[in-house]
Amino acid sequence: MEVSPQAVFLTGASSGIGAAIVRLLTAQGHHVFATARRLDRLEQLKEECSQRGAAGRVIPHALDVLDVEAHSEAVKQCVAELGGIDVAIPNAGLGVFSPLDQAELSDWLYMVDVNVKGALITLHTCLPHLMESKGLVINIGSVASRNVFPNSGVYCATKHAVLALGESIRQDLKSQVASTTICPGAVDTDFIEQTRDAALLDQYRPGFKSGMHPDFVARQVLHAMESRGHGIISDITIRPDFL
Ligand code: NJP
């Protein structure tokens, strides 16, 4: 199944799953407005994609998802460059794992800010353009969207919220904007490196290192985009072999 070139607004594009999404979508001829705080990483990614002969454009743009004004400017610029937004992917997120009674409040608040508020800001700023294009929101949830795991309760709570948000888009905007939530288990990215508890890091790192390749998540993104017109993948759970 192929779709015409799509204009994609992506957050968290500088590493891991986001970078894999940029590589795959541009190889398929889609255009990605690629945002994150680390602009140098985004510029390198653009160069890499062009050296690989990607048919689609990468437009690197520095953005902290929590900066509402900058977010709104980024969306304006995306629309100016790409003529609209067909797909919005609020992918920026993090998990800082620790036992509940040893957690830093600032880590809890920052996870809620980036994983939930950041996704809400992306949705709110992109929504008028998605309504116009009858577009698609692809949220990055987690197996933690439905289950709660030890030492990661607040992360799990944020990902429950992401899944609930996707379901609310489905219910409220049914005929106007489609919604897909991708719920991965462990993916081999830098994600686990946010955890500072040395014992937990030693315990968890091998599981993430032997997790799925981020390209496997990117392929679910492409699949959701290519399914438009045939049906909607409202949510999909993917797991590494060992889970
Ligand atoms: O992690 P990582 P993943 N403003 O650390 C960005 C979910 N997930 O690719 O700003 C803007 O490589 C950061 O960019 P930068 C996970 O919850 C993962 O694995 O330059 N951007 C970077 O590009 C998350 O939602 C696993 O530092 C901000 C990106 O976020 C998504 O997958 C399992 C930002 C993080 O890239 C991507 O995570 C699962 C901010 N304030 C769900 N803060 C897994 N890896 O196992 C961070 O179920 N970023």
Tab-separated table of C-alpha atoms and ligand atoms in Angstrom:
chain	number	residue	atom	x	y	z
A	1	MET	CA	0.000	0.000	0.000
A	2	GLU	CA	1.384	3.382	-0.914
A	3	VAL	CA	0.159	6.856	-0.065
A	4	SER	CA	0.972	10.191	-1.684
A	5	PRO	CA	3.795	12.140	0.013
A	6	GLN	CA	2.616	13.234	3.443
A	7	ALA	CA	3.622	16.283	5.515
A	8	VAL	CA	4.651	15.026	8.952
A	9	PHE	CA	5.189	17.056	12.147
A	10	LEU	CA	7.389	15.026	14.518
A	11	THR	CA	8.733	15.703	18.013
A	12	GLY	CA	11.681	13.901	19.612
A	13	ALA	CA	13.325	13.398	16.212
A	14	SER	CA	16.944	13.662	17.382
A	15	SER	CA	17.448	10.054	18.540
A	16	GLY	CA	16.008	6.573	18.949
A	17	ILE	CA	12.485	6.010	17.663
A	18	GLY	CA	12.081	9.570	16.338
A	19	ALA	CA	15.262	9.387	14.257
A	20	ALA	CA	14.185	5.981	12.893
A	21	ILE	CA	10.839	7.513	11.887
A	22	VAL	CA	12.655	10.293	10.011
A	23	ARG	CA	14.873	7.779	8.166
A	24	LEU	CA	12.029	5.493	7.123
A	25	LEU	CA	9.422	8.095	6.192
A	26	THR	CA	11.795	10.212	4.107
A	27	ALA	CA	13.098	7.077	2.363
A	28	GLN	CA	9.460	6.492	1.384
A	29	GLY	CA	9.100	10.014	-0.011
A	30	HIS	CA	7.308	11.644	2.925
A	31	HIS	CA	8.412	15.053	4.227
A	32	VAL	CA	9.259	15.368	7.905
A	33	PHE	CA	9.393	18.560	9.960
A	34	ALA	CA	11.801	17.081	12.503
A	35	THR	CA	11.911	18.758	15.913
A	36	ALA	CA	13.917	18.245	19.124
A	37	ARG	CA	16.130	20.377	21.339
A	38	ARG	CA	19.427	19.065	19.875
A	39	LEU	CA	19.528	20.827	16.519
A	40	ASP	CA	23.030	19.486	15.703
A	41	ARG	CA	21.650	15.914	15.812
A	42	LEU	CA	18.785	16.907	13.522
A	43	GLU	CA	21.181	18.525	11.041
A	44	GLN	CA	23.294	15.328	11.016
A	45	LEU	CA	20.160	13.272	10.423
A	46	LYS	CA	19.188	15.490	7.505
A	47	GLU	CA	22.661	15.033	5.993
A	48	GLU	CA	22.495	11.257	6.523
A	49	CYS	CA	19.084	11.020	4.830
A	50	SER	CA	20.214	13.088	1.870
A	51	GLN	CA	23.366	10.933	1.462
A	52	ARG	CA	21.124	7.877	1.393
A	53	GLY	CA	19.148	9.480	-1.424
A	54	ALA	CA	15.927	9.921	0.555
A	55	ALA	CA	13.111	11.144	-1.683
A	56	GLY	CA	11.412	13.108	1.100
A	57	ARG	CA	12.615	16.277	2.815
A	58	VAL	CA	13.911	16.561	6.394
A	59	ILE	CA	13.374	20.009	7.890
A	60	PRO	CA	15.331	20.239	11.164
A	61	HIS	CA	13.872	22.605	13.754
A	62	ALA	CA	14.979	23.217	17.353
A	63	LEU	CA	12.047	22.870	19.739
A	64	ASP	CA	11.495	22.180	23.419
A	65	VAL	CA	8.001	20.645	23.432
A	66	LEU	CA	7.133	22.549	26.611
A	67	ASP	CA	7.620	25.968	25.032
A	68	VAL	CA	4.069	26.728	23.900
A	69	GLU	CA	4.957	29.815	21.878
A	70	ALA	CA	7.890	28.125	20.131
A	71	HIS	CA	5.676	25.102	19.462
A	72	SER	CA	3.104	27.283	17.788
A	73	GLU	CA	5.823	28.996	15.701
A	74	ALA	CA	7.218	25.578	14.702
A	75	VAL	CA	3.794	24.443	13.503
A	76	LYS	CA	3.395	27.677	11.499
A	77	GLN	CA	6.785	27.108	9.910
A	78	CYS	CA	5.948	23.489	9.130
A	79	VAL	CA	2.767	24.585	7.366
A	80	ALA	CA	4.651	27.287	5.469
A	81	GLU	CA	7.318	24.794	4.316
A	82	LEU	CA	5.155	21.762	3.632
A	83	GLY	CA	1.767	23.301	2.815
A	84	GLY	CA	-0.045	21.723	5.768
A	85	ILE	CA	0.149	18.841	8.236
A	86	ASP	CA	-1.134	15.385	7.337
A	87	VAL	CA	0.385	13.484	10.239
A	88	ALA	CA	1.392	14.677	13.741
A	89	ILE	CA	3.612	12.426	15.845
A	90	PRO	CA	4.131	13.590	19.449
A	91	ASN	CA	6.999	11.203	20.131
A	92	ALA	CA	9.194	13.213	22.561
A	93	GLY	CA	9.241	11.470	25.910
A	94	LEU	CA	11.325	10.075	28.718
A	95	GLY	CA	11.254	7.683	31.641
A	96	VAL	CA	13.241	8.099	34.862
A	97	PHE	CA	12.889	4.903	36.847
A	98	SER	CA	13.246	4.572	40.614
A	99	PRO	CA	11.388	3.041	43.544
A	100	LEU	CA	8.407	5.250	44.365
A	101	ASP	CA	9.672	6.239	47.806
A	102	GLN	CA	13.099	7.231	46.485
A	103	ALA	CA	11.967	9.327	43.528
A	104	GLU	CA	12.792	12.986	42.980
A	105	LEU	CA	9.614	15.047	42.659
A	106	SER	CA	11.285	17.006	39.848
A	107	ASP	CA	11.621	13.764	37.805
A	108	TRP	CA	7.931	12.973	38.255
A	109	LEU	CA	6.908	16.460	37.234
A	110	TYR	CA	9.229	16.508	34.231
A	111	MET	CA	7.904	13.146	32.951
A	112	VAL	CA	4.339	14.434	33.255
A	113	ASP	CA	5.360	17.670	31.534
A	114	VAL	CA	7.120	16.139	28.525
A	115	ASN	CA	5.123	12.921	28.070
A	116	VAL	CA	1.659	14.356	28.701
A	117	LYS	CA	1.713	18.148	28.451
A	118	GLY	CA	4.200	18.061	25.557
A	119	ALA	CA	1.923	15.684	23.623
A	120	LEU	CA	-1.097	17.877	24.426
A	121	ILE	CA	0.666	20.989	23.175
A	122	THR	CA	1.621	19.222	19.931
A	123	LEU	CA	-1.949	18.034	19.483
A	124	HIS	CA	-3.501	21.416	20.226
A	125	THR	CA	-1.193	23.355	17.916
A	126	CYS	CA	-1.454	20.843	15.050
A	127	LEU	CA	-5.192	20.180	15.345
A	128	PRO	CA	-6.573	22.945	13.071
A	129	HIS	CA	-4.234	21.760	10.299
A	130	LEU	CA	-5.086	18.089	10.888
A	131	MET	CA	-8.801	18.952	10.690
A	132	GLU	CA	-8.153	20.624	7.355
A	133	SER	CA	-6.222	17.658	5.953
A	134	LYS	CA	-8.412	15.022	7.639
A	135	GLY	CA	-5.109	13.889	9.034
A	136	LEU	CA	-3.712	11.381	11.475
A	137	VAL	CA	-2.232	11.643	14.983
A	138	ILE	CA	0.217	8.886	15.853
A	139	ASN	CA	0.868	8.824	19.593
A	140	ILE	CA	3.758	6.856	21.029
A	141	GLY	CA	2.342	5.011	24.003
A	142	SER	CA	3.924	1.965	25.596
A	143	VAL	CA	3.158	-1.445	27.048
A	144	ALA	CA	3.087	0.797	30.137
A	145	SER	CA	-0.100	2.366	28.697
A	146	ARG	CA	-2.056	-0.670	29.922
A	147	ASN	CA	0.168	-2.238	32.559
A	148	VAL	CA	1.993	-0.908	35.581
A	149	PHE	CA	5.551	-2.049	36.231
A	150	PRO	CA	7.628	-1.724	39.417
A	151	ASN	CA	9.875	1.342	39.747
A	152	SER	CA	8.143	3.178	36.917
A	153	GLY	CA	4.695	4.081	38.264
A	154	VAL	CA	4.689	7.712	37.168
A	155	TYR	CA	6.051	6.839	33.700
A	156	CYS	CA	3.241	4.248	33.416
A	157	ALA	CA	0.703	6.895	34.492
A	158	THR	CA	1.915	9.255	31.749
A	159	LYS	CA	1.625	6.522	29.110
A	160	HIS	CA	-1.872	5.571	30.353
A	161	ALA	CA	-2.735	9.229	29.706
A	162	VAL	CA	-1.311	9.065	26.177
A	163	LEU	CA	-3.487	6.051	25.334
A	164	ALA	CA	-6.551	7.770	26.819
A	165	LEU	CA	-5.845	10.836	24.717
A	166	GLY	CA	-5.642	8.746	21.539
A	167	GLU	CA	-8.974	7.110	22.381
A	168	SER	CA	-10.519	10.525	22.985
A	169	ILE	CA	-9.360	11.727	19.548
A	170	ARG	CA	-10.999	8.622	18.071
A	171	GLN	CA	-14.281	9.295	19.850
A	172	ASP	CA	-14.520	13.076	19.458
A	173	LEU	CA	-12.953	13.640	16.042
A	174	LYS	CA	-13.935	10.379	14.360
A	175	SER	CA	-14.847	11.661	10.914
A	176	GLN	CA	-12.224	14.420	10.931
A	177	VAL	CA	-8.932	13.225	12.429
A	178	ALA	CA	-7.762	9.629	12.821
A	179	SER	CA	-5.703	8.421	15.748
A	180	THR	CA	-3.221	5.594	16.181
A	181	THR	CA	-1.409	4.803	19.429
A	182	ILE	CA	1.656	2.606	19.106
A	183	CYS	CA	2.452	0.743	22.332
A	184	PRO	CA	5.954	-0.732	22.239
A	185	GLY	CA	7.735	-2.851	24.795
A	186	ALA	CA	11.484	-2.308	25.211
A	187	VAL	CA	13.220	-0.611	22.281
A	188	ASP	CA	16.999	-0.315	21.962
A	189	THR	CA	17.450	3.472	22.248
A	190	ASP	CA	19.006	5.908	24.737
A	191	PHE	CA	15.713	5.901	26.675
A	192	ILE	CA	16.941	3.949	29.737
A	193	GLU	CA	19.976	6.224	30.142
A	194	GLN	CA	17.747	8.860	31.812
A	195	THR	CA	17.566	6.600	34.886
A	196	ARG	CA	20.174	7.631	37.484
A	197	ASP	CA	19.658	4.806	40.021
A	198	ALA	CA	22.818	2.776	39.277
A	199	ALA	CA	21.413	-0.548	40.469
A	200	LEU	CA	18.243	-0.179	38.406
A	201	LEU	CA	20.235	0.919	35.399
A	202	ASP	CA	22.373	-2.235	35.628
A	203	GLN	CA	19.232	-4.307	36.031
A	204	TYR	CA	17.268	-2.750	33.144
A	205	ARG	CA	19.910	-1.839	30.563
A	206	PRO	CA	20.381	-5.368	29.163
A	207	GLY	CA	16.614	-5.717	28.599
A	208	PHE	CA	16.499	-2.461	26.617
A	209	LYS	CA	19.705	-3.306	24.722
A	210	SER	CA	18.136	-6.567	23.583
A	211	GLY	CA	14.838	-4.823	22.843
A	212	MET	CA	13.339	-4.083	19.435
A	213	HIS	CA	15.211	-2.057	16.852
A	214	PRO	CA	13.677	1.431	16.631
A	215	ASP	CA	13.112	0.797	12.918
A	216	PHE	CA	10.465	-1.771	13.891
A	217	VAL	CA	8.504	0.999	15.635
A	218	ALA	CA	8.995	3.291	12.622
A	219	ARG	CA	7.539	0.576	10.399
A	220	GLN	CA	4.344	0.597	12.501
A	221	VAL	CA	4.143	4.366	11.908
A	222	LEU	CA	4.402	3.826	8.157
A	223	HIS	CA	1.871	1.001	8.338
A	224	ALA	CA	-0.625	3.266	10.152
A	225	MET	CA	-0.134	5.951	7.483
A	226	GLU	CA	-0.489	3.490	4.623
A	227	SER	CA	-3.648	2.007	6.143
A	228	ARG	CA	-5.600	5.256	5.621
A	229	GLY	CA	-8.447	4.640	3.213
A	230	HIS	CA	-8.545	0.947	4.147
A	231	GLY	CA	-9.163	1.162	7.880
A	232	ILE	CA	-7.675	2.743	10.986
A	233	ILE	CA	-5.220	1.077	13.314
A	234	SER	CA	-6.439	2.693	16.528
A	235	ASP	CA	-3.816	1.023	18.683
A	236	ILE	CA	-1.131	-1.539	18.231
A	237	THR	CA	1.113	-3.278	20.777
A	238	ILE	CA	4.511	-4.573	19.717
A	239	ARG	CA	6.900	-6.512	21.906
A	240	PRO	CA	10.413	-7.888	21.740
A	241	ASP	CA	10.655	-11.665	21.397
A	242	PHE	CA	11.391	-12.164	25.112
A	243	LEU	CA	8.304	-10.372	26.513
B	1	NJP	O1	14.111	7.616	23.560
B	1	NJP	P1	15.313	8.621	23.241
B	1	NJP	P2	13.092	6.834	22.603
B	1	NJP	N1	11.511	18.774	24.162
B	1	NJP	O2	15.830	9.020	24.574
B	1	NJP	C1	13.212	14.154	22.920
B	1	NJP	C2	8.619	5.981	24.023
B	1	NJP	N2	8.949	4.596	24.372
B	1	NJP	O3	13.340	7.096	21.179
B	1	NJP	O4	15.301	17.327	22.842
B	1	NJP	C3	11.702	18.214	22.968
B	1	NJP	O5	16.250	8.039	22.247
B	1	NJP	C4	14.716	13.968	22.759
B	1	NJP	O6	15.249	15.051	21.995
B	1	NJP	P3	16.237	16.201	22.580
B	1	NJP	C5	9.170	7.028	24.977
B	1	NJP	O7	8.384	7.163	26.116
B	1	NJP	C6	10.217	4.157	24.352
B	1	NJP	O8	13.069	5.452	23.052
B	1	NJP	O9	17.173	16.474	21.453
B	1	NJP	N3	12.145	16.966	22.799
B	1	NJP	C7	14.778	12.691	21.936
B	1	NJP	O10	14.713	12.985	20.564
B	1	NJP	C8	9.115	8.262	24.083
B	1	NJP	O11	7.834	8.851	24.124
B	1	NJP	C9	10.492	2.845	24.699
B	1	NJP	O12	16.889	15.665	23.815
B	1	NJP	C10	12.416	16.257	23.892
B	1	NJP	C11	13.511	11.944	22.348
B	1	NJP	O13	12.667	12.862	23.063
B	1	NJP	C12	9.366	7.700	22.686
B	1	NJP	O14	9.213	6.294	22.775
B	1	NJP	C13	9.455	1.990	25.058
B	1	NJP	C14	12.229	16.767	25.195
B	1	NJP	C15	13.825	10.764	23.256
B	1	NJP	O15	14.593	9.857	22.540
B	1	NJP	C16	10.761	7.991	22.128
B	1	NJP	O16	11.731	7.544	23.049
B	1	NJP	C17	8.172	2.485	25.093
B	1	NJP	C18	11.772	18.091	25.293
B	1	NJP	N4	11.588	18.682	26.480
B	1	NJP	C19	7.916	3.781	24.736
B	1	NJP	N5	12.583	15.811	26.086
B	1	NJP	C20	11.874	2.286	24.714
B	1	NJP	N6	12.873	2.978	24.177
B	1	NJP	O17	12.043	1.154	25.196
B	1	NJP	C21	12.965	14.740	25.375
B	1	NJP	O18	7.199	1.659	25.470
B	1	NJP	N7	12.876	15.001	24.059
